[in-house]
C-alpha cells in the first residue's frame, strides 16, 4: 500500500453529475480526482442512444452517448484526473477514505472536499417465476443491446410505462426484438406521451391498470401472464392475458444509491417523489456532513440534465468553499444554475419533484430560497398532470397550439406538432429557419405553431427528440396527400415501394407509397420518410409498419 495521498476534491461517480462536478471545479482551479468502479467513465450516458430533451445549454437534440463524449472531452481539457475500476470502500478514522483499485490494490487518501454522485439503483419486482432466466431489469437489457450488442430475447414484455420503460422498449424494437406489450399497474401512462407514441406507432400495446401475474417456463421464460387490477390495486379474477415471450424486463423505478452517504454520516429523509430515502442538502448541494456534497440521482431520481446541472452546481460550490471563486462571482453562477434547474422542474411532470426539492432546502433550514416563490398548494393546482391511458383522439390533438387548422392544412405543406404535454424541451424552436415554432416563456410550455410562417420544409421533424412532429401536404397531387414522419428503424423503406400506413396506435390504415427517404447527415440518423396516400388519411396516418428485412 502506497503512502496516503491528499487531494482537494474527490468526486465519486463518473456519470453526468460526477463529470459535471469535476469539470466545473477543475475549471476554477481545484485539483480533482474522479473515481468510478466501472472500466469506462460516463455512467448511463453511453447506453443512451436516443436524443435528449432539454435546452441548448443541455445539448438538447443530441444523443446520450454523444453528450457523454462531449463531457469526457471537456473533462480532459480541464485536466480532470480519472481513476477507473476504483471502488470506494468507505471512510475510516479521521476522514481517511479507502479505495480498492482493480480489485487488488488498496489505497488511502484524504480529501478536503467530497462530491458523492453515486447515482440510482433499479428497483426489483417479485412474482412467481421472477427468478427464471429471461427476467431482468430494463437497464440490463439496455446494456445488452447498446453496449454488448446482444439481443436479450426475441419476444419481450416490459413491466412499467415510465420514461425508462418506454425508451428501452423503443430501443429493443430498434435492435430487432418484438415487444409484445408494456404493462402498467397505474391507471395511466406514467412516462412522456411522446415516448409512448413512438412505441404505439410501432404496434406495441400498453396495458394500464395491469400487472404481471407470473412468468412460466422450464429452463427459461416461455410465456407470461398479466392480470387486470381494480382501483384498489387488487387483481380482477378472470381478466388475464397470456403472451408467448422469452424475456421480461422490469422497469418500476429507481432508488437513490445512498450507501456511501450513509456510511459518511449524512442525514437522510424520505421523499417518495424523488425515489425514497436520500441525503438532505442545502442550496450549495452540501449535505449535513460538512465538506461532503451530493448531486444527481443520489439527491433524488430525475433526468440526466438535472443530474448534470446539480453536479455543476456542486462543483462551483466546492471551488467557492476552497477560495477559488469570489463571493460575487459565485452568487451569479449559483443563481444561473438554480434558474436552469427550476426550468427543468417546471410543468406538471416536474412539479412534485420541485416541491420535494423545496422541502429538502427547508429541512436544511435555508434562509435564502432558490426556487420560485410560489405556494406549494397553488403549484399543485396550477400544474396538474393530465393522465392518458392511451394515445389521445384526433379531436384532442387538434385542441393544442401545435396542430394546424384544417384550412391551413388544405393550403399546402405545414408542420403538425403532436406534443401536448409540458415537458422541458425546445430543439424544434432553433431548428425552424422561419421562426414558426415558439415555446414561451418557459421551456416547459407547449410548442406553438405559427401556421402562417410555416413553409412545411420538414427540418423540425428530425430535431424533435420525442418524434412528435410531422409535415402534412394535402396538395401533394390532385388525388394524393403526402405525410412526412421520423423513422429510426433499419432497413429503411425503398423509394417507390409500398408499405402499410399506420395510425397513432399502430393500427393498419391503408397501403401507401414511399416517395422520399431523407437521410441527410445533420438529421443525425433520424430519417424522414415521406409517403403518398389518399387525402382522407392525412389526419390519421403517422408512420408505417416496420420493415423487418430486405425481402
CSV table of C-alpha atoms in Angstrom, one decimal, residues 69-334:
chain,number,residue,atom,x,y,z
A,69,UNK,CA,-18.2,12.0,-25.4
A,70,UNK,CA,-18.6,15.8,-25.1
A,71,UNK,CA,-18.3,15.7,-21.3
A,72,UNK,CA,-15.3,13.4,-21.4
A,73,UNK,CA,-13.6,15.8,-23.9
A,74,UNK,CA,-14.5,18.7,-21.6
A,75,UNK,CA,-13.1,16.8,-18.5
A,76,UNK,CA,-9.9,16.1,-20.4
A,77,UNK,CA,-9.5,19.7,-21.4
A,78,UNK,CA,-9.9,20.8,-17.8
A,79,UNK,CA,-7.3,18.3,-16.6
A,80,UNK,CA,-9.6,16.1,-14.5
A,81,UNK,CA,-7.7,13.1,-13.2
A,82,UNK,CA,-9.9,10.0,-13.6
A,83,UNK,CA,-9.3,6.7,-11.8
A,84,UNK,CA,-11.5,3.8,-13.2
A,85,UNK,CA,-12.2,0.3,-11.8
A,86,UNK,CA,-11.8,2.1,-8.4
A,87,UNK,CA,-14.2,1.2,-5.6
A,88,UNK,CA,-14.7,3.4,-2.6
A,89,UNK,CA,-15.0,1.1,0.4
A,90,UNK,CA,-15.8,3.9,2.9
A,91,UNK,CA,-14.3,6.3,5.3
A,92,UNK,CA,-12.0,5.3,8.1
A,93,UNK,CA,-10.8,7.2,11.2
A,94,UNK,CA,-10.0,10.9,10.8
A,95,UNK,CA,-11.9,11.1,7.5
A,96,UNK,CA,-9.5,8.8,5.7
A,97,UNK,CA,-11.0,7.3,2.5
A,98,UNK,CA,-10.2,3.7,1.5
A,99,UNK,CA,-10.1,2.8,-2.2
A,100,UNK,CA,-9.8,-0.6,-3.9
A,101,UNK,CA,-8.2,-0.2,-7.4
A,102,UNK,CA,-8.8,-3.0,-9.9
A,103,UNK,CA,-9.7,-5.5,-7.2
A,104,UNK,CA,-6.2,-5.8,-6.0
A,105,UNK,CA,-4.6,-2.6,-4.7
A,106,UNK,CA,-5.7,-0.8,-1.6
A,107,UNK,CA,-5.2,3.0,-1.4
A,108,UNK,CA,-5.8,5.5,1.3
A,109,UNK,CA,-6.4,9.2,0.7
A,110,UNK,CA,-7.6,12.4,2.4
A,111,UNK,CA,-9.8,14.9,0.5
A,112,UNK,CA,-10.6,18.4,1.6
A,113,UNK,CA,-14.0,18.1,-0.1
A,114,UNK,CA,-16.0,15.2,-1.5
A,115,UNK,CA,-18.8,15.1,-4.1
A,116,UNK,CA,-20.9,12.0,-3.9
A,117,UNK,CA,-22.5,11.3,-7.3
A,118,UNK,CA,-23.3,7.6,-6.8
A,119,UNK,CA,-26.5,7.5,-8.9
A,120,UNK,CA,-29.5,5.3,-8.5
A,121,UNK,CA,-30.3,1.6,-8.3
A,122,UNK,CA,-33.1,-0.1,-10.2
A,123,UNK,CA,-36.0,-1.4,-8.1
A,124,UNK,CA,-36.8,-5.1,-8.3
A,125,UNK,CA,-40.2,-6.8,-8.5
A,126,UNK,CA,-41.0,-10.3,-7.3
A,127,UNK,CA,-43.7,-12.5,-8.8
A,128,UNK,CA,-44.0,-16.3,-9.5
A,129,UNK,CA,-41.2,-17.1,-12.0
A,130,UNK,CA,-39.2,-13.9,-11.3
A,131,UNK,CA,-36.0,-16.0,-10.9
A,132,UNK,CA,-36.3,-17.7,-14.3
A,133,UNK,CA,-33.6,-16.9,-16.9
A,134,UNK,CA,-35.0,-14.2,-19.1
A,135,UNK,CA,-36.3,-12.0,-16.3
A,136,UNK,CA,-34.1,-8.9,-16.0
A,137,UNK,CA,-34.1,-5.2,-15.2
A,138,UNK,CA,-34.7,-2.9,-18.1
A,139,UNK,CA,-31.3,-1.4,-17.5
A,140,UNK,CA,-29.7,-4.8,-18.0
A,141,UNK,CA,-31.5,-5.2,-21.3
A,142,UNK,CA,-30.3,-1.7,-22.4
A,143,UNK,CA,-26.7,-2.7,-21.5
A,144,UNK,CA,-27.0,-5.8,-23.6
A,145,UNK,CA,-28.3,-4.1,-26.7
A,146,UNK,CA,-26.5,-0.8,-26.7
A,147,UNK,CA,-23.1,-1.8,-25.1
A,148,UNK,CA,-22.7,-5.5,-25.6
A,149,UNK,CA,-24.7,-5.6,-28.9
A,150,UNK,CA,-26.6,-8.7,-27.7
A,151,UNK,CA,-30.3,-9.1,-28.1
A,152,UNK,CA,-31.7,-10.3,-24.7
A,153,UNK,CA,-34.7,-12.0,-26.4
A,154,UNK,CA,-37.0,-12.0,-29.4
A,155,UNK,CA,-40.4,-11.5,-27.7
A,156,UNK,CA,-40.2,-9.2,-24.8
A,157,UNK,CA,-42.7,-7.9,-22.2
A,158,UNK,CA,-41.9,-4.6,-20.5
A,159,UNK,CA,-43.2,-4.0,-17.0
A,160,UNK,CA,-43.5,-0.3,-16.3
A,161,UNK,CA,-44.6,2.6,-18.6
A,162,UNK,CA,-42.3,5.3,-17.1
A,163,UNK,CA,-39.8,7.0,-19.4
A,164,UNK,CA,-37.2,4.3,-18.8
A,165,UNK,CA,-39.6,1.5,-19.8
A,166,UNK,CA,-40.9,3.4,-22.8
A,167,UNK,CA,-37.4,4.4,-24.1
A,168,UNK,CA,-35.9,0.9,-23.7
A,169,UNK,CA,-38.9,-0.7,-25.3
A,170,UNK,CA,-38.3,1.6,-28.3
A,171,UNK,CA,-34.6,0.7,-28.4
A,172,UNK,CA,-35.4,-3.0,-28.2
A,173,UNK,CA,-37.6,-2.6,-31.3
A,174,UNK,CA,-34.7,-0.8,-33.0
A,175,UNK,CA,-32.5,-3.7,-32.1
A,176,UNK,CA,-34.8,-6.1,-33.8
A,177,UNK,CA,-36.9,-7.6,-31.0
A,178,UNK,CA,-40.7,-7.7,-30.8
A,179,UNK,CA,-42.1,-6.0,-27.7
A,180,UNK,CA,-45.4,-7.9,-27.1
A,181,UNK,CA,-46.7,-5.3,-24.6
A,182,UNK,CA,-46.0,-2.8,-21.9
A,183,UNK,CA,-47.7,-3.4,-18.6
A,184,UNK,CA,-48.5,-0.5,-16.2
A,185,UNK,CA,-50.1,-1.1,-12.8
A,186,UNK,CA,-51.3,2.6,-12.6
A,187,UNK,CA,-54.4,3.8,-14.4
A,188,UNK,CA,-52.4,5.9,-16.9
A,189,UNK,CA,-49.1,6.0,-18.8
A,190,UNK,CA,-46.5,7.4,-16.4
A,191,UNK,CA,-43.8,8.5,-18.9
A,192,UNK,CA,-43.9,11.2,-21.6
A,193,UNK,CA,-46.7,10.6,-24.1
A,194,UNK,CA,-44.3,11.3,-26.9
A,195,UNK,CA,-42.3,8.3,-25.8
A,196,UNK,CA,-45.4,6.2,-25.6
A,197,UNK,CA,-46.4,7.4,-29.1
A,198,UNK,CA,-43.2,6.1,-30.6
A,199,UNK,CA,-43.8,2.5,-29.4
A,200,UNK,CA,-47.5,2.5,-30.0
A,201,UNK,CA,-47.0,3.6,-33.7
A,202,UNK,CA,-44.8,0.5,-33.9
A,203,UNK,CA,-47.7,-1.6,-32.8
A,204,UNK,CA,-46.8,-2.1,-29.1
A,205,UNK,CA,-49.9,-2.1,-26.9
A,206,UNK,CA,-49.8,-0.5,-23.4
A,207,UNK,CA,-51.9,-2.2,-20.8
A,208,UNK,CA,-52.7,0.3,-18.0
A,209,UNK,CA,-54.3,-1.0,-14.7
A,210,UNK,CA,-52.5,-4.3,-15.3
A,211,UNK,CA,-49.6,-6.1,-13.7
A,212,UNK,CA,-47.6,-9.2,-14.3
A,213,UNK,CA,-49.0,-12.3,-12.6
A,214,UNK,CA,-46.4,-14.9,-13.4
A,215,UNK,CA,-43.7,-15.9,-15.8
A,216,UNK,CA,-43.7,-19.6,-16.9
A,217,UNK,CA,-41.2,-21.8,-18.4
A,218,UNK,CA,-38.9,-24.8,-17.9
A,219,UNK,CA,-35.2,-23.7,-18.2
A,220,UNK,CA,-36.2,-20.1,-19.1
A,221,UNK,CA,-39.1,-17.8,-19.7
A,222,UNK,CA,-41.6,-19.2,-22.3
A,223,UNK,CA,-44.8,-17.3,-21.6
A,224,UNK,CA,-46.0,-14.5,-19.3
A,225,UNK,CA,-49.4,-13.9,-17.7
A,226,UNK,CA,-50.7,-10.5,-16.9
A,227,UNK,CA,-53.8,-9.6,-15.0
A,228,UNK,CA,-56.1,-6.5,-14.7
A,229,UNK,CA,-56.2,-4.5,-11.4
A,230,UNK,CA,-59.1,-2.8,-9.8
A,231,UNK,CA,-59.0,0.7,-8.3
A,232,UNK,CA,-57.5,-0.7,-5.1
A,233,UNK,CA,-54.7,-2.5,-7.0
A,234,UNK,CA,-56.2,-5.9,-6.4
A,235,UNK,CA,-56.2,-8.5,-9.3
A,236,UNK,CA,-59.5,-8.9,-11.1
A,237,UNK,CA,-60.3,-12.6,-11.4
A,238,UNK,CA,-60.9,-13.8,-14.9
A,239,UNK,CA,-59.3,-10.9,-16.7
A,240,UNK,CA,-55.9,-12.3,-17.7
A,241,UNK,CA,-53.8,-12.3,-20.8
A,242,UNK,CA,-51.1,-14.8,-21.7
A,243,UNK,CA,-48.2,-13.9,-24.0
A,244,UNK,CA,-45.7,-16.1,-25.7
A,245,UNK,CA,-42.5,-14.4,-24.6
A,246,UNK,CA,-38.9,-15.3,-23.8
A,247,UNK,CA,-37.9,-12.1,-21.9
A,248,UNK,CA,-39.5,-10.0,-19.1
A,249,UNK,CA,-37.9,-6.5,-18.5
A,250,UNK,CA,-38.7,-4.8,-15.2
A,251,UNK,CA,-38.8,-1.0,-15.2
A,252,UNK,CA,-40.5,0.0,-11.9
A,253,UNK,CA,-38.3,2.9,-10.9
A,254,UNK,CA,-35.1,3.6,-9.1
A,255,UNK,CA,-33.9,4.3,-5.6
A,256,UNK,CA,-31.0,6.8,-4.7
A,257,UNK,CA,-27.8,4.8,-4.1
A,258,UNK,CA,-27.1,6.2,-0.6
A,259,UNK,CA,-24.8,3.6,0.8
A,260,UNK,CA,-21.6,5.8,0.9
A,261,UNK,CA,-23.6,8.9,2.1
A,262,UNK,CA,-25.0,6.8,4.9
A,263,UNK,CA,-21.5,5.5,5.9
A,264,UNK,CA,-20.2,9.1,5.9
A,265,UNK,CA,-22.9,10.1,8.4
A,266,UNK,CA,-25.1,12.3,6.2
A,267,UNK,CA,-28.6,12.9,7.4
A,268,UNK,CA,-31.4,11.2,5.4
A,269,UNK,CA,-35.1,11.8,4.9
A,270,UNK,CA,-37.8,10.1,2.9
A,271,UNK,CA,-39.1,11.8,-0.2
A,272,UNK,CA,-41.2,9.4,-2.3
A,273,UNK,CA,-41.4,11.9,-5.2
A,274,UNK,CA,-37.6,11.6,-5.6
A,275,UNK,CA,-37.2,7.9,-5.2
A,276,UNK,CA,-37.2,7.3,-1.4
A,277,UNK,CA,-34.6,8.0,1.3
A,278,UNK,CA,-32.0,10.5,0.3
A,279,UNK,CA,-29.4,12.8,2.0
A,280,UNK,CA,-30.5,16.3,2.8
A,281,UNK,CA,-28.6,19.1,1.2
A,282,UNK,CA,-28.6,22.9,1.1
A,283,UNK,CA,-28.7,25.2,-1.9
A,284,UNK,CA,-25.0,24.6,-2.4
A,285,UNK,CA,-25.6,20.9,-2.7
A,286,UNK,CA,-23.7,20.4,0.6
A,287,UNK,CA,-25.0,17.6,2.8
A,288,UNK,CA,-25.5,17.8,6.5
A,289,UNK,CA,-21.9,16.4,6.8
A,290,UNK,CA,-19.7,19.4,6.3
A,291,UNK,CA,-17.4,19.2,3.3
A,292,UNK,CA,-19.5,16.4,1.6
A,293,UNK,CA,-21.6,17.4,-1.4
A,294,UNK,CA,-24.2,15.4,-3.3
A,295,UNK,CA,-25.6,15.5,-6.8
A,296,UNK,CA,-27.6,13.6,-9.4
A,297,UNK,CA,-29.8,10.7,-8.6
A,298,UNK,CA,-28.4,10.4,-5.1
A,299,UNK,CA,-30.1,13.7,-4.3
A,300,UNK,CA,-33.3,12.5,-6.0
A,301,UNK,CA,-34.2,10.5,-9.1
A,302,UNK,CA,-34.6,12.9,-12.0
A,303,UNK,CA,-33.5,13.2,-15.6
A,304,UNK,CA,-29.8,13.3,-16.8
A,305,UNK,CA,-30.0,17.1,-17.4
A,306,UNK,CA,-30.9,17.8,-13.8
A,307,UNK,CA,-28.1,15.5,-12.6
A,308,UNK,CA,-25.6,17.3,-14.8
A,309,UNK,CA,-26.7,20.7,-13.6
A,310,UNK,CA,-26.7,19.6,-9.9
A,311,UNK,CA,-23.2,18.3,-10.5
A,312,UNK,CA,-22.0,21.6,-12.0
A,313,UNK,CA,-23.6,23.4,-9.0
A,314,UNK,CA,-21.8,21.2,-6.6
A,315,UNK,CA,-18.5,21.8,-8.5
A,316,UNK,CA,-18.7,25.6,-8.3
A,317,UNK,CA,-19.8,25.4,-4.6
A,318,UNK,CA,-16.7,23.3,-3.8
A,319,UNK,CA,-14.5,25.8,-5.7
A,320,UNK,CA,-16.0,28.7,-3.8
A,321,UNK,CA,-15.6,27.0,-0.5
A,322,UNK,CA,-11.9,26.5,-1.2
A,323,UNK,CA,-11.4,30.1,-2.2
A,324,UNK,CA,-11.2,29.7,-6.0
A,325,UNK,CA,-14.3,31.8,-6.8
A,326,UNK,CA,-15.1,35.1,-5.1
A,327,UNK,CA,-18.4,35.5,-3.4
A,328,UNK,CA,-20.0,37.8,-6.1
A,329,UNK,CA,-19.0,35.6,-9.0
A,330,UNK,CA,-20.2,32.5,-7.1
A,331,UNK,CA,-23.6,34.1,-6.3
A,332,UNK,CA,-24.1,34.8,-10.0
A,333,UNK,CA,-23.1,31.3,-11.1
A,334,UNK,CA,-25.2,29.7,-8.4
